[in-house]
Short mmCIF file of C-alpha atoms in Angstrom, two decimals:
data_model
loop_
_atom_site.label_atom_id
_atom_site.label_comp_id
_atom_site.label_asym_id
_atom_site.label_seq_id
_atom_site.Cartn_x
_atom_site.Cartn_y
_atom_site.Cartn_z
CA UNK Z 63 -19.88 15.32 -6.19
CA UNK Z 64 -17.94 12.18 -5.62
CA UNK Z 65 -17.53 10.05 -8.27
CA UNK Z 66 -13.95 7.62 -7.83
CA UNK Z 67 -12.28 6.06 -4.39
CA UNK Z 68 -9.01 5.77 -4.94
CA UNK Z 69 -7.52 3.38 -2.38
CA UNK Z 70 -4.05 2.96 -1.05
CA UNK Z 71 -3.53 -0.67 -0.74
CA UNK Z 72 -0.88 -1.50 2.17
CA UNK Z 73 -3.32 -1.27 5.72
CA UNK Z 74 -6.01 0.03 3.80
CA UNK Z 75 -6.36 -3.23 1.74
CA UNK Z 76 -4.09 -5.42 2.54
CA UNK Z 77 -2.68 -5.43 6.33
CA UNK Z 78 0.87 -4.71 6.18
CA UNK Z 79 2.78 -5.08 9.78
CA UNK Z 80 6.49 -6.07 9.14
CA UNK Z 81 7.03 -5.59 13.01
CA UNK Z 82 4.71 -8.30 13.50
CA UNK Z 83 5.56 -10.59 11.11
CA UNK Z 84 9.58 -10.36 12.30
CA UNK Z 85 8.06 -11.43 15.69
CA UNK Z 86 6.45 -14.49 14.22
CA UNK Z 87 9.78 -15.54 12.27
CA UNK Z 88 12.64 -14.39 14.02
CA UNK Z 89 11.58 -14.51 17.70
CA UNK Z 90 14.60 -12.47 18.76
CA UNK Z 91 13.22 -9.33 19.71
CA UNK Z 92 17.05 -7.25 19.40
CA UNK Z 93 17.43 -9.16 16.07
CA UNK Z 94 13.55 -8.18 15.55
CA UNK Z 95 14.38 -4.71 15.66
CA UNK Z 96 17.60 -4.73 13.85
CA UNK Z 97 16.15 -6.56 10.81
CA UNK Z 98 12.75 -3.90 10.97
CA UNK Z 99 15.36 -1.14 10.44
CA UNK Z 100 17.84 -2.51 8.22
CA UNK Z 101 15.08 -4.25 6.01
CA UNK Z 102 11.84 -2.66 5.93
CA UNK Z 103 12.93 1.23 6.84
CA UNK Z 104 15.77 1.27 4.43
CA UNK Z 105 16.95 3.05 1.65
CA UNK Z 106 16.80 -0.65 -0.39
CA UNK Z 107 13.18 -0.40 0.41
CA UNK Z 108 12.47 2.64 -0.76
CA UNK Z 109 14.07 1.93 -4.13
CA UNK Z 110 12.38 -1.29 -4.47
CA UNK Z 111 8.94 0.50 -4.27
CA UNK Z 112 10.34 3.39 -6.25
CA UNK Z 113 11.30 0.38 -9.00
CA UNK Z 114 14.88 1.18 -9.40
CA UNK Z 115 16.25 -1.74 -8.04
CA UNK Z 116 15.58 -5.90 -7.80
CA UNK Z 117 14.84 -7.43 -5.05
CA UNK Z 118 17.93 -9.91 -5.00
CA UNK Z 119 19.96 -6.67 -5.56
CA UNK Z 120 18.41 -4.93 -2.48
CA UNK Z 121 18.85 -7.82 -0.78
CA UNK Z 122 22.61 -7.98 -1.26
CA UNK Z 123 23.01 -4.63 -0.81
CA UNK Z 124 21.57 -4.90 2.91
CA UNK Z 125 23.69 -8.09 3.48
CA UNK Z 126 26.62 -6.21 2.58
CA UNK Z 127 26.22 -3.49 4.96
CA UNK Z 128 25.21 -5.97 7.58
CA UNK Z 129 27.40 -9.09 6.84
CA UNK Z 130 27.41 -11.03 10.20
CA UNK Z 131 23.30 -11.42 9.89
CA UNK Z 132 23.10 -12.28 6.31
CA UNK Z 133 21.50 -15.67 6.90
CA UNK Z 134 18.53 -13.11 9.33
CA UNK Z 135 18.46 -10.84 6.24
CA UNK Z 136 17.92 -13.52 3.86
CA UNK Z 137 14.99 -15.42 6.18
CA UNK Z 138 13.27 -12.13 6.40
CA UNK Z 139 12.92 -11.75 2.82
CA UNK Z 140 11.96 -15.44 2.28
CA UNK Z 141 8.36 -15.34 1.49
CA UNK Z 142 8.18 -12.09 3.35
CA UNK Z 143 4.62 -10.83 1.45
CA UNK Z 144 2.74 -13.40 3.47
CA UNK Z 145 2.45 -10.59 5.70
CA UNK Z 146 0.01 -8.54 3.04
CA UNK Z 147 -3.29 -10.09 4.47
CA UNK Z 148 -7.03 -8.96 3.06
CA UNK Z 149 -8.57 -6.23 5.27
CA UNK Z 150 -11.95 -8.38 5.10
CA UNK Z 151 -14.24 -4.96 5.69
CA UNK Z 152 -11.93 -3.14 3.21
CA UNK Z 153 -12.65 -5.99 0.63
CA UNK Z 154 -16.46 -5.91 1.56
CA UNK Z 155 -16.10 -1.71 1.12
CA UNK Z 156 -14.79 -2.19 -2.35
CA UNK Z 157 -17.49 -4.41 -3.93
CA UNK Z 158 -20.63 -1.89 -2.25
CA UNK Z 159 -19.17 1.06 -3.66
CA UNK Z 160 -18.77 -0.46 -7.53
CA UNK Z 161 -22.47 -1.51 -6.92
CA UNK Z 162 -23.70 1.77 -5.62
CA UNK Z 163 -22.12 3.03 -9.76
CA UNK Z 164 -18.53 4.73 -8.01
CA UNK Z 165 -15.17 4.14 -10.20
CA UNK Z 166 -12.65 2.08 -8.20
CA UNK Z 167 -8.68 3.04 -8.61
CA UNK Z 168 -5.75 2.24 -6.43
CA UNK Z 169 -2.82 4.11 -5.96
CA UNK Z 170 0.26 2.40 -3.81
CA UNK Z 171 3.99 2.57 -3.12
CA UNK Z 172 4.57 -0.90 -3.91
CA UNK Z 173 7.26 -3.84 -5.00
CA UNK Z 174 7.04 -5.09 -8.42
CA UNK Z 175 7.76 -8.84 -6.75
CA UNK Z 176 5.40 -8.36 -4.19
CA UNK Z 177 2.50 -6.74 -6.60
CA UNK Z 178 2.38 -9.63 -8.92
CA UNK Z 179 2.30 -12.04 -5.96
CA UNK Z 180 -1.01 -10.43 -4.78
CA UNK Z 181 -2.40 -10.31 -8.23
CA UNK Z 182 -2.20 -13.76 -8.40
CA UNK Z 183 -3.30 -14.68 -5.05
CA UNK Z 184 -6.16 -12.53 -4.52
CA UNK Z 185 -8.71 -11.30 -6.94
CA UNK Z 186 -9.73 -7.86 -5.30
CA UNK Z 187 -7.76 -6.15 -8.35
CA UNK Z 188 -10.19 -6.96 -10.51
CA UNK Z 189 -13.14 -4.83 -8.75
CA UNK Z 190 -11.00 -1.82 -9.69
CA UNK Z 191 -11.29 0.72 -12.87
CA UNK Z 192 -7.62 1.25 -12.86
CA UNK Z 193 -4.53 2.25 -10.36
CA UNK Z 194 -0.70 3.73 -10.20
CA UNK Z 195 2.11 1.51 -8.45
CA UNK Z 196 4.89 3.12 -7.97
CA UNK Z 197 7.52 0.70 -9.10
CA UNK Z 198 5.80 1.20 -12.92
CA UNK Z 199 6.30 5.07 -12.59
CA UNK Z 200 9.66 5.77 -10.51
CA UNK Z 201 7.94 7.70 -8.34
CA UNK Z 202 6.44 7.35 -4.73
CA UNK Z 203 4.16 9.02 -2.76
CA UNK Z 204 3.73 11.74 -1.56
CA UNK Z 205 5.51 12.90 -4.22
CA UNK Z 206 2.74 15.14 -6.19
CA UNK Z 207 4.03 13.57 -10.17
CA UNK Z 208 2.48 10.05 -9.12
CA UNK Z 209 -1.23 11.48 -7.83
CA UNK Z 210 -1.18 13.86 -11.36
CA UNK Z 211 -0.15 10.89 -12.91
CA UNK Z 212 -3.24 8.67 -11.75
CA UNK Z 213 -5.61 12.08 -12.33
CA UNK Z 214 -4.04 12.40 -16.02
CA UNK Z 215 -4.18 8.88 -17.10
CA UNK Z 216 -7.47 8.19 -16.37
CA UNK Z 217 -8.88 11.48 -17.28
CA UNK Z 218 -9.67 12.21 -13.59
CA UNK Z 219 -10.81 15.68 -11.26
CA UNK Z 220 -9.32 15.86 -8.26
CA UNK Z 221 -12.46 17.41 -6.70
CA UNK Z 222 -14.41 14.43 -7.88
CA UNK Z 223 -11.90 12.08 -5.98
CA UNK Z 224 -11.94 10.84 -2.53
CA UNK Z 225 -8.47 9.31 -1.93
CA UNK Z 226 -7.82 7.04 1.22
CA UNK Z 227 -4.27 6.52 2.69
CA UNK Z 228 -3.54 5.38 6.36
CA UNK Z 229 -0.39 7.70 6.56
CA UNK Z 230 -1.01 11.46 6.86
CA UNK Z 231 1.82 12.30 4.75
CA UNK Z 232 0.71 11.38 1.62
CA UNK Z 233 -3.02 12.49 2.63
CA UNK Z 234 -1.38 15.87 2.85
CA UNK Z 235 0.10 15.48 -0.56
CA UNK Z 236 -3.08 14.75 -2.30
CA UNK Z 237 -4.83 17.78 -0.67
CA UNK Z 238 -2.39 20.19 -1.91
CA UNK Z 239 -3.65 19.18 -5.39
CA UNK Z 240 -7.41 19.10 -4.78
CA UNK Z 241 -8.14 15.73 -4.18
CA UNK Z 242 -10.62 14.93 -1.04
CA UNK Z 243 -8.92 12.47 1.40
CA UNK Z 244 -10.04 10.29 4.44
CA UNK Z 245 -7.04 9.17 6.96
CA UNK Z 246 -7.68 5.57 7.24
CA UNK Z 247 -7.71 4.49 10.61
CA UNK Z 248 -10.17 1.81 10.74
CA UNK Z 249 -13.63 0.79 9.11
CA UNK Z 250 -15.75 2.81 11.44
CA UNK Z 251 -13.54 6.15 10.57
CA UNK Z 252 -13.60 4.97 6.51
CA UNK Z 253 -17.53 4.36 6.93
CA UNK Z 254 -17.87 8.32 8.70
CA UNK Z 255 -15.40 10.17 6.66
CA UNK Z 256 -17.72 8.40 3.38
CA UNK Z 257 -20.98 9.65 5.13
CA UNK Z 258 -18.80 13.24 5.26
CA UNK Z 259 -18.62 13.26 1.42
CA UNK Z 260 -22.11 11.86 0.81
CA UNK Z 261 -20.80 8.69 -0.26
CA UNK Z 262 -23.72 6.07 -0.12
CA UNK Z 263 -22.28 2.81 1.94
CA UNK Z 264 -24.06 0.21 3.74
CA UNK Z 265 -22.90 -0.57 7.40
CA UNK Z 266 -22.42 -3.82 8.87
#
């Protein structure tokens, strides 16, 4: 029996497209695609979720590997989580399921900077019983430490969990330890794969 949803947060909660968000700001598609894989697919990025490094350091880290677009680098970063937007059916999700007497948890690779940005903006947080980022542990998904370390510290069974990620790696993670999983895709797969676990939801 299902008793905790643990949610992922980046486009499960909040929409997270970088490639997008380049597009809006740079509007130099070669420059676009230079800054998506020096920035956001980078070893700097990585670390920042993992919590090993600042963001400022990160940031001159990339600039120093990629000096003639520093001023690029540096407007990419600029404000850069206003492109972690509520999933409005997510949100809606969220509240049903602490109504209907579920625990709420979160578990997310995710920037400390960035993290206490969206605590502050948005109040979603506060539905939840508890959640792992990874910049507080030093570890990222789908490395198996950080979904023991959620099950551990809030006295959690895996079989009793329902975890919901949009990338298959890190579904595949939490299956090798017993936890149930649903591949986020969109509301109308989150809404069947809860039916699948006898998860009461309402529709829209």
């Amino acid at each position: 029996m299902i008793k905790n949803v643990i949610f992922d947060i980046g486009n499960v909660i909040l929409e997270y497209n970088p490639k997008r968000y380049l597009r809006e700001k740079i509007m130099d598609l070669d420059l676009e695609k230079i800054l998506f894989n020096e920035i956001f697919q980078s070893k700097e990025w990585e670390r920042l979720d993992r919590g090993t490094i600042t963001e400022e350091e990160a940031i001159n880290e990339i600039i120093k590997k990629n000096p003639t677009i520093e001023q690029d680098i540096r407007k990419a970063f600029e404000n850069w989580y206003e492109l972690l937007l509520p999933i409005k059916e997510t949100m809606e999700v969220i509240k049903i399921l602490k109504r209907e007497g579920y625990n709420i948890y979160y578990l997310s690779n995710f920037h400390k900077n960035s993290f206490e940005v969206i605590k502050q903006k948005y109040n979603f947080l506060e539905e939840f019983n508890g959640g792992i980022v990874s910049f507080n542990e030093n570890l990222l998904k789908p490395e198996f430490e950080i979904y023991k370390k959620l099950l551990e510290k809030y006295n959690l069974k895996g079989e009793e969990c329902v975890f919901i990620d949009d990338m298959e790696i890190n579904i595949n993670a939490a299956k090798k330890i017993n936890i149930n999983t649903i591949l986020y895709k969109d509301y109308d797969n989150l809404i069947k794969g809860f039916k699948n676990y006898g998860i009461k939801i309402y529709e829209k």
